[in-house]
Protein backbone atom coordinates (compact mmCIF):
# COMPACT_ATOMS: atom_id res chain seq x y z
CA MET A 1 0.00 0.00 0.00
CA ILE A 2 1.14 3.54 -0.80
CA ARG A 3 0.31 6.18 1.78
CA ILE A 4 -0.53 9.65 0.48
CA LEU A 5 0.30 12.48 2.87
CA ALA A 6 -1.37 15.77 1.95
CA THR A 7 -0.07 19.20 2.93
CA GLY A 8 -2.25 21.48 0.78
CA GLY A 9 -0.76 23.50 -2.06
CA THR A 10 -1.98 24.36 -5.55
CA ILE A 11 -2.81 20.73 -6.21
CA ALA A 12 -5.60 21.12 -3.63
CA GLY A 13 -6.48 24.64 -4.77
CA THR A 14 -9.62 26.04 -6.35
CA ALA A 15 -9.89 29.01 -8.68
CA ASP A 16 -11.37 32.36 -7.70
CA ALA A 17 -14.26 32.73 -10.15
CA ALA A 18 -14.32 36.50 -9.70
CA SER A 19 -10.78 36.73 -11.09
CA GLY A 20 -11.60 34.76 -14.22
CA GLY A 21 -9.34 31.97 -13.03
CA LYS A 22 -6.25 34.20 -12.71
CA ARG A 23 -6.19 33.77 -8.93
CA TYR A 24 -6.88 30.74 -6.80
CA LYS A 25 -6.96 29.62 -3.18
CA ALA A 26 -4.34 26.99 -2.40
CA ALA A 27 -5.12 24.15 0.02
CA ALA A 28 -8.88 24.58 -0.40
CA LEU A 29 -9.74 20.88 -0.75
CA PRO A 30 -9.18 18.16 1.87
CA VAL A 31 -7.31 15.16 0.55
CA ASP A 32 -10.31 12.80 0.49
CA GLN A 33 -12.27 15.23 -1.66
CA LEU A 34 -9.24 15.91 -3.87
CA LEU A 35 -8.56 12.23 -4.54
CA GLY A 36 -12.27 11.56 -5.03
CA HIS A 37 -12.15 13.84 -8.08
CA MET A 38 -9.23 11.94 -9.65
CA ALA A 39 -10.02 9.20 -12.14
CA GLY A 40 -8.07 5.97 -12.17
CA LEU A 41 -7.36 5.61 -8.45
CA ASP A 42 -10.06 2.98 -7.88
CA GLY A 43 -8.48 -0.40 -7.34
CA LEU A 44 -5.10 1.02 -6.34
CA SER A 45 -3.83 0.14 -2.89
CA VAL A 46 -3.57 3.62 -1.37
CA ASP A 47 -4.70 5.42 1.74
CA ALA A 48 -4.47 9.10 2.59
CA GLU A 49 -3.79 11.38 5.55
CA GLN A 50 -4.19 15.15 5.80
CA VAL A 51 -1.00 16.20 7.60
CA LEU A 52 -1.08 19.95 6.88
CA SER A 53 -3.31 22.28 4.89
CA LEU A 54 -1.44 25.34 3.70
CA ASP A 55 -0.01 27.25 0.79
CA SER A 56 3.61 26.14 0.63
CA LYS A 57 4.81 29.75 0.65
CA ASP A 58 3.76 29.62 4.32
CA MET A 59 5.68 26.42 5.11
CA ARG A 60 7.85 26.83 8.21
CA PRO A 61 10.58 24.66 9.76
CA ALA A 62 8.05 23.67 12.44
CA ASP A 63 5.86 22.30 9.63
CA TRP A 64 8.79 20.29 8.29
CA LEU A 65 9.02 18.56 11.66
CA VAL A 66 5.29 17.75 11.58
CA LEU A 67 5.66 16.34 8.06
CA LEU A 68 8.79 14.41 9.07
CA ALA A 69 6.96 12.81 12.00
CA ALA A 70 4.04 11.77 9.77
CA THR A 71 6.40 10.34 7.14
CA ARG A 72 8.39 8.41 9.73
CA ARG A 73 5.16 6.93 11.11
CA ALA A 74 4.10 5.88 7.63
CA LEU A 75 7.46 4.29 6.85
CA ARG A 76 7.38 2.32 10.11
CA ASP A 77 4.02 0.81 9.14
CA PRO A 78 4.76 -2.68 7.75
CA GLY A 79 1.74 -2.40 5.48
CA VAL A 80 3.10 0.72 3.75
CA SER A 81 5.49 0.15 0.85
CA GLY A 82 6.03 3.81 -0.04
CA VAL A 83 4.90 7.37 0.60
CA VAL A 84 3.67 10.05 -1.81
CA ILE A 85 3.52 13.59 -0.40
CA LEU A 86 1.22 16.18 -1.98
CA HIS A 87 2.90 19.55 -1.58
CA GLY A 88 2.76 23.09 -2.92
CA THR A 89 5.40 23.81 -5.53
CA ASP A 90 6.83 27.07 -4.15
CA THR A 91 8.89 25.41 -1.41
CA MET A 92 8.69 21.78 -2.52
CA GLU A 93 12.44 21.63 -3.16
CA GLU A 94 13.14 22.71 0.44
CA SER A 95 10.81 20.17 2.02
CA ALA A 96 12.16 17.44 -0.26
CA TYR A 97 15.76 18.16 0.71
CA PHE A 98 14.91 18.36 4.42
CA LEU A 99 13.22 14.96 4.23
CA HIS A 100 16.06 13.58 2.11
CA LEU A 101 18.49 14.35 4.94
CA THR A 102 16.25 13.16 7.77
CA LEU A 103 14.72 9.94 6.41
CA PRO A 104 16.55 6.62 6.02
CA LEU A 105 16.96 4.85 2.72
CA GLY A 106 14.55 1.97 2.25
CA LYS A 107 10.98 2.71 1.25
CA PRO A 108 10.46 5.35 -1.48
CA VAL A 109 9.29 8.85 -0.58
CA ILE A 110 8.07 10.94 -3.52
CA LEU A 111 6.84 14.54 -3.44
CA THR A 112 4.48 15.84 -6.10
CA GLY A 113 2.11 18.74 -6.61
CA ALA A 114 0.60 20.82 -9.38
CA MET A 115 1.10 24.06 -11.26
CA ARG A 116 -2.65 24.42 -11.84
CA PRO A 117 -5.45 24.23 -9.25
CA ALA A 118 -7.68 21.19 -8.96
CA ASP A 119 -10.63 22.73 -10.79
CA HIS A 120 -8.59 24.00 -13.75
CA PRO A 121 -9.94 22.48 -17.01
CA ALA A 122 -6.45 21.14 -17.74
CA ALA A 123 -5.35 20.41 -14.17
CA ASP A 124 -1.97 18.69 -14.00
CA GLY A 125 -2.43 17.32 -10.49
CA PRO A 126 -4.03 13.99 -11.43
CA ALA A 127 -1.28 13.08 -13.91
CA ASN A 128 1.39 14.05 -11.38
CA VAL A 129 -0.23 11.94 -8.66
CA HIS A 130 -0.47 8.91 -10.97
CA ALA A 131 3.18 9.31 -11.99
CA ALA A 132 4.29 9.68 -8.36
CA LEU A 133 2.34 6.59 -7.33
CA ALA A 134 3.89 4.61 -10.19
CA LEU A 135 7.37 5.79 -9.18
CA ALA A 136 6.73 4.89 -5.53
CA ALA A 137 5.62 1.41 -6.62
CA THR A 138 8.72 0.80 -8.75
CA PRO A 139 11.14 -1.68 -7.14
CA GLY A 140 14.38 -0.14 -5.89
CA GLN A 141 13.23 3.48 -5.80
CA GLY A 142 13.73 3.64 -2.05
CA GLN A 143 17.49 3.44 -2.58
CA HIS A 144 17.58 6.76 -4.42
CA GLY A 145 16.63 8.98 -1.50
CA VAL A 146 13.68 11.35 -1.52
CA GLN A 147 12.56 12.38 -5.01
CA VAL A 148 10.26 14.94 -6.61
CA CYS A 149 7.99 13.82 -9.44
CA MET A 150 6.56 16.60 -11.63
CA ASN A 151 5.48 16.64 -15.26
CA ARG A 152 6.32 12.93 -15.61
CA GLN A 153 9.93 13.52 -14.58
CA ALA A 154 11.74 12.38 -11.44
CA PHE A 155 14.27 14.65 -9.72
CA ALA A 156 16.69 13.95 -6.88
CA ALA A 157 15.86 16.06 -3.83
CA ARG A 158 19.36 17.51 -3.63
CA GLN A 159 19.36 18.80 -7.20
CA VAL A 160 15.72 19.73 -7.78
CA LEU A 161 14.61 23.34 -8.05
CA LYS A 162 11.59 25.23 -9.24
CA ALA A 163 13.33 26.97 -12.11
CA ARG A 164 10.33 28.79 -13.58
CA SER A 165 7.38 30.51 -11.92
CA SER A 166 4.81 29.04 -14.30
CA GLY A 167 4.36 26.27 -16.84
CA LEU A 168 4.09 22.52 -16.42
CA ASP A 169 7.85 22.23 -16.94
CA ALA A 170 8.63 24.54 -14.02
CA PHE A 171 10.94 22.03 -12.31
CA ASP A 172 14.51 21.26 -13.28
CA SER A 173 17.74 19.94 -11.79
CA LEU A 174 20.86 21.81 -10.77
CA PRO A 175 24.23 20.34 -11.69
CA GLY A 176 25.96 18.60 -8.83
CA GLN A 177 26.57 15.22 -7.32
CA PRO A 178 24.57 12.75 -9.43
CA GLY A 179 21.78 11.39 -7.28
CA ALA A 180 23.48 12.65 -4.11
CA ILE A 181 22.80 9.29 -2.46
CA PRO A 182 25.62 9.54 0.15
CA SER A 183 23.80 12.35 1.94
CA ALA A 184 20.47 10.54 2.19
CA GLY A 185 19.44 9.93 5.77
CA ARG A 186 22.48 11.67 7.26
CA PHE A 187 20.28 13.00 10.08
CA ALA A 188 17.81 10.09 10.19
CA ALA A 189 18.44 9.58 13.92
CA LEU A 190 17.86 13.25 14.79
CA GLN A 191 15.02 13.87 17.25
CA VAL A 192 14.31 17.54 17.96
CA ASP A 193 11.28 19.61 18.91
CA ALA A 194 12.52 22.71 17.08
CA LEU A 195 15.19 23.70 14.57
CA PRO A 196 17.71 26.49 15.13
CA ASP A 197 17.13 29.80 13.37
CA VAL A 198 19.31 30.16 10.28
CA PHE A 199 18.72 33.17 8.05
CA VAL A 200 19.57 33.63 4.37
CA LEU A 201 21.05 37.07 3.74
CA PRO A 202 21.20 38.21 0.09
CA GLY A 203 24.26 40.00 -1.16
CA TYR A 204 23.70 42.75 -3.70
CA ALA A 205 25.31 46.02 -4.76
CA GLY A 206 25.34 48.28 -1.72
CA ALA A 207 23.82 45.78 0.73
CA PRO A 208 24.30 47.39 4.17
CA PRO A 209 26.18 45.52 6.93
CA GLU A 210 23.45 46.52 9.37
CA LEU A 211 21.44 43.62 7.90
CA ILE A 212 23.90 41.24 9.57
CA ASP A 213 23.54 42.94 12.94
CA ALA A 214 19.74 42.78 12.60
CA CYS A 215 19.86 39.03 11.96
CA VAL A 216 22.02 38.49 15.04
CA ALA A 217 19.67 40.63 17.13
CA ALA A 218 16.75 38.50 15.88
CA GLY A 219 18.37 35.37 17.31
CA ALA A 220 20.10 33.80 14.31
CA ARG A 221 22.38 30.90 15.11
CA GLY A 222 23.59 30.76 11.54
CA LEU A 223 23.76 33.01 8.50
CA VAL A 224 23.82 31.76 4.92
CA LEU A 225 25.20 34.50 2.69
CA ALA A 226 23.62 34.31 -0.78
CA LEU A 227 26.42 36.15 -2.52
CA SER A 228 27.38 37.14 -6.03
CA GLY A 229 29.79 35.16 -8.17
CA HIS A 230 31.94 32.70 -6.27
CA GLY A 231 30.45 33.69 -2.94
CA SER A 232 32.17 37.08 -2.86
CA VAL A 233 31.79 38.75 0.56
CA PRO A 234 31.47 42.56 0.34
CA THR A 235 34.32 44.30 2.14
CA ALA A 236 31.78 46.43 4.01
CA TRP A 237 30.34 43.27 5.60
CA GLU A 238 33.55 41.92 7.11
CA ALA A 239 33.44 43.76 10.46
CA ALA A 240 29.78 42.87 11.00
CA LEU A 241 30.49 39.23 10.20
CA THR A 242 33.32 39.22 12.73
CA ARG A 243 30.92 40.58 15.35
CA ALA A 244 28.36 37.93 14.44
CA GLN A 245 30.91 35.15 14.80
CA ALA A 246 31.98 36.53 18.18
CA SER A 247 28.35 36.03 19.28
CA GLY A 248 28.51 32.38 18.21
CA VAL A 249 26.79 32.71 14.83
CA ALA A 250 27.95 30.29 12.11
CA ILE A 251 28.71 32.01 8.78
CA LEU A 252 28.32 30.07 5.52
CA ARG A 253 29.21 31.40 2.07
CA ALA A 254 26.89 30.38 -0.77
CA SER A 255 26.28 31.78 -4.23
CA ARG A 256 23.16 33.11 -5.86
CA CYS A 257 24.66 31.59 -9.05
CA ALA A 258 24.70 27.86 -9.71
CA GLY A 259 27.83 27.33 -7.57
CA PRO A 260 30.04 25.78 -6.54
CA VAL A 261 31.57 27.86 -3.75
CA ILE A 262 34.95 26.25 -3.10
CA ARG A 263 36.59 26.54 0.28
CA ASN A 264 39.43 29.11 0.46
CA ALA A 265 38.86 30.16 -3.14
CA ASN A 266 38.05 33.88 -3.34
CA ALA A 267 38.10 34.15 0.48
CA ASP A 268 40.27 33.06 3.41
CA ASP A 269 37.66 30.75 4.88
CA ASP A 270 40.14 29.00 7.18
CA GLY A 271 41.47 32.29 8.50
CA ARG A 272 38.05 33.83 9.03
CA GLY A 273 36.27 30.70 10.26
CA TRP A 274 33.68 30.73 7.48
CA LEU A 275 31.87 27.70 6.09
CA THR A 276 31.15 27.06 2.40
CA ALA A 277 28.14 25.61 0.59
CA GLY A 278 29.84 23.77 -2.25
CA ASP A 279 27.19 23.38 -4.95
CA LEU A 280 24.23 23.71 -2.57
CA PRO A 281 22.01 26.70 -3.38
CA PRO A 282 21.36 29.09 -0.47
CA ALA A 283 17.95 27.69 0.54
CA LYS A 284 19.30 24.14 0.76
CA ALA A 285 22.55 25.26 2.39
CA ARG A 286 20.35 26.79 5.09
CA ILE A 287 18.67 23.43 5.70
CA ALA A 288 22.02 21.64 5.89
CA LEU A 289 23.32 24.20 8.40
CA MET A 290 20.13 24.04 10.48
CA LEU A 291 20.41 20.28 10.77
CA ALA A 292 24.14 20.35 11.49
CA LEU A 293 23.58 22.86 14.30
CA ALA A 294 20.65 20.83 15.65
CA ALA A 295 22.81 17.70 15.65
CA GLY A 296 25.59 19.49 17.53
CA TRP A 297 28.21 19.23 14.82
CA SER A 298 31.56 20.80 15.63
CA ARG A 299 32.99 23.49 13.39
CA GLN A 300 35.41 20.96 11.91
CA GLU A 301 32.56 18.55 11.17
CA MET A 302 30.76 21.39 9.40
CA ILE A 303 33.88 22.30 7.42
CA ASP A 304 34.35 18.69 6.35
CA GLY A 305 30.75 17.69 5.82
CA LEU A 306 28.32 20.51 5.01
CA ALA A 307 29.13 20.84 1.33
CA GLN A 308 28.77 17.07 0.92
CA LEU A 309 25.22 16.92 2.26
């Protein structure tokens, strides 16, 4: 049996008639009603659980922990052979990567969603659900880590990104470690009630260093710097970063380009005590740093391991 875990999103959305279909309300339909509208599910061995009901733009780290707990419960069920998660597309890549790092290899876990709401005349949700169920039922898929299935394509959680804001082909893969299997389940034993605050700080022409001080004042335990080029730190930021580190904040250089950010290239990372993201994009580097901090990794463990997650 495949268990479907629903979290809301566009796939469960309905159009706003007053807008002529240009706007819609995400997470409007409960999973039983949503699946009841999909042809071809009769006779399949599936059950469903409504875990969350939200627009994925509102997904928070606390929600990841709720989803993780539900997925772990499903995977422990001997009658469940795989899990399909229905999720909004805006932050699907983040949830997929978080689950990739926190779930063990074994049974397949596939995330899917939709670019069009459920009542769209050409809704893509049903086809995506069928493809995800087929992928979850394919022998051996559990050894590939968490995957995203959209538009009849499968993507590794580490590489997947929503590359376009619209269109059925919105999802793509970043270059990087093929499959990224070594990182799967790296934090599978982690049990926490909350995740540490890690903020992503964009670098841009003239970005003021006061942004760094504000993040520290807000309680950040880590800062991911989404910088230009090869993770180039603005000179004007250096003093503020030193102050942040003195308060115990971990600093990680990432790039707003498609990476990689190589340690000690373009910056004295060893001398300054900075971490580097490798080919992880900023949003995923944030997740890796959050989990490393939650697991109590030492600075040396972060230096050696973060970019490999």
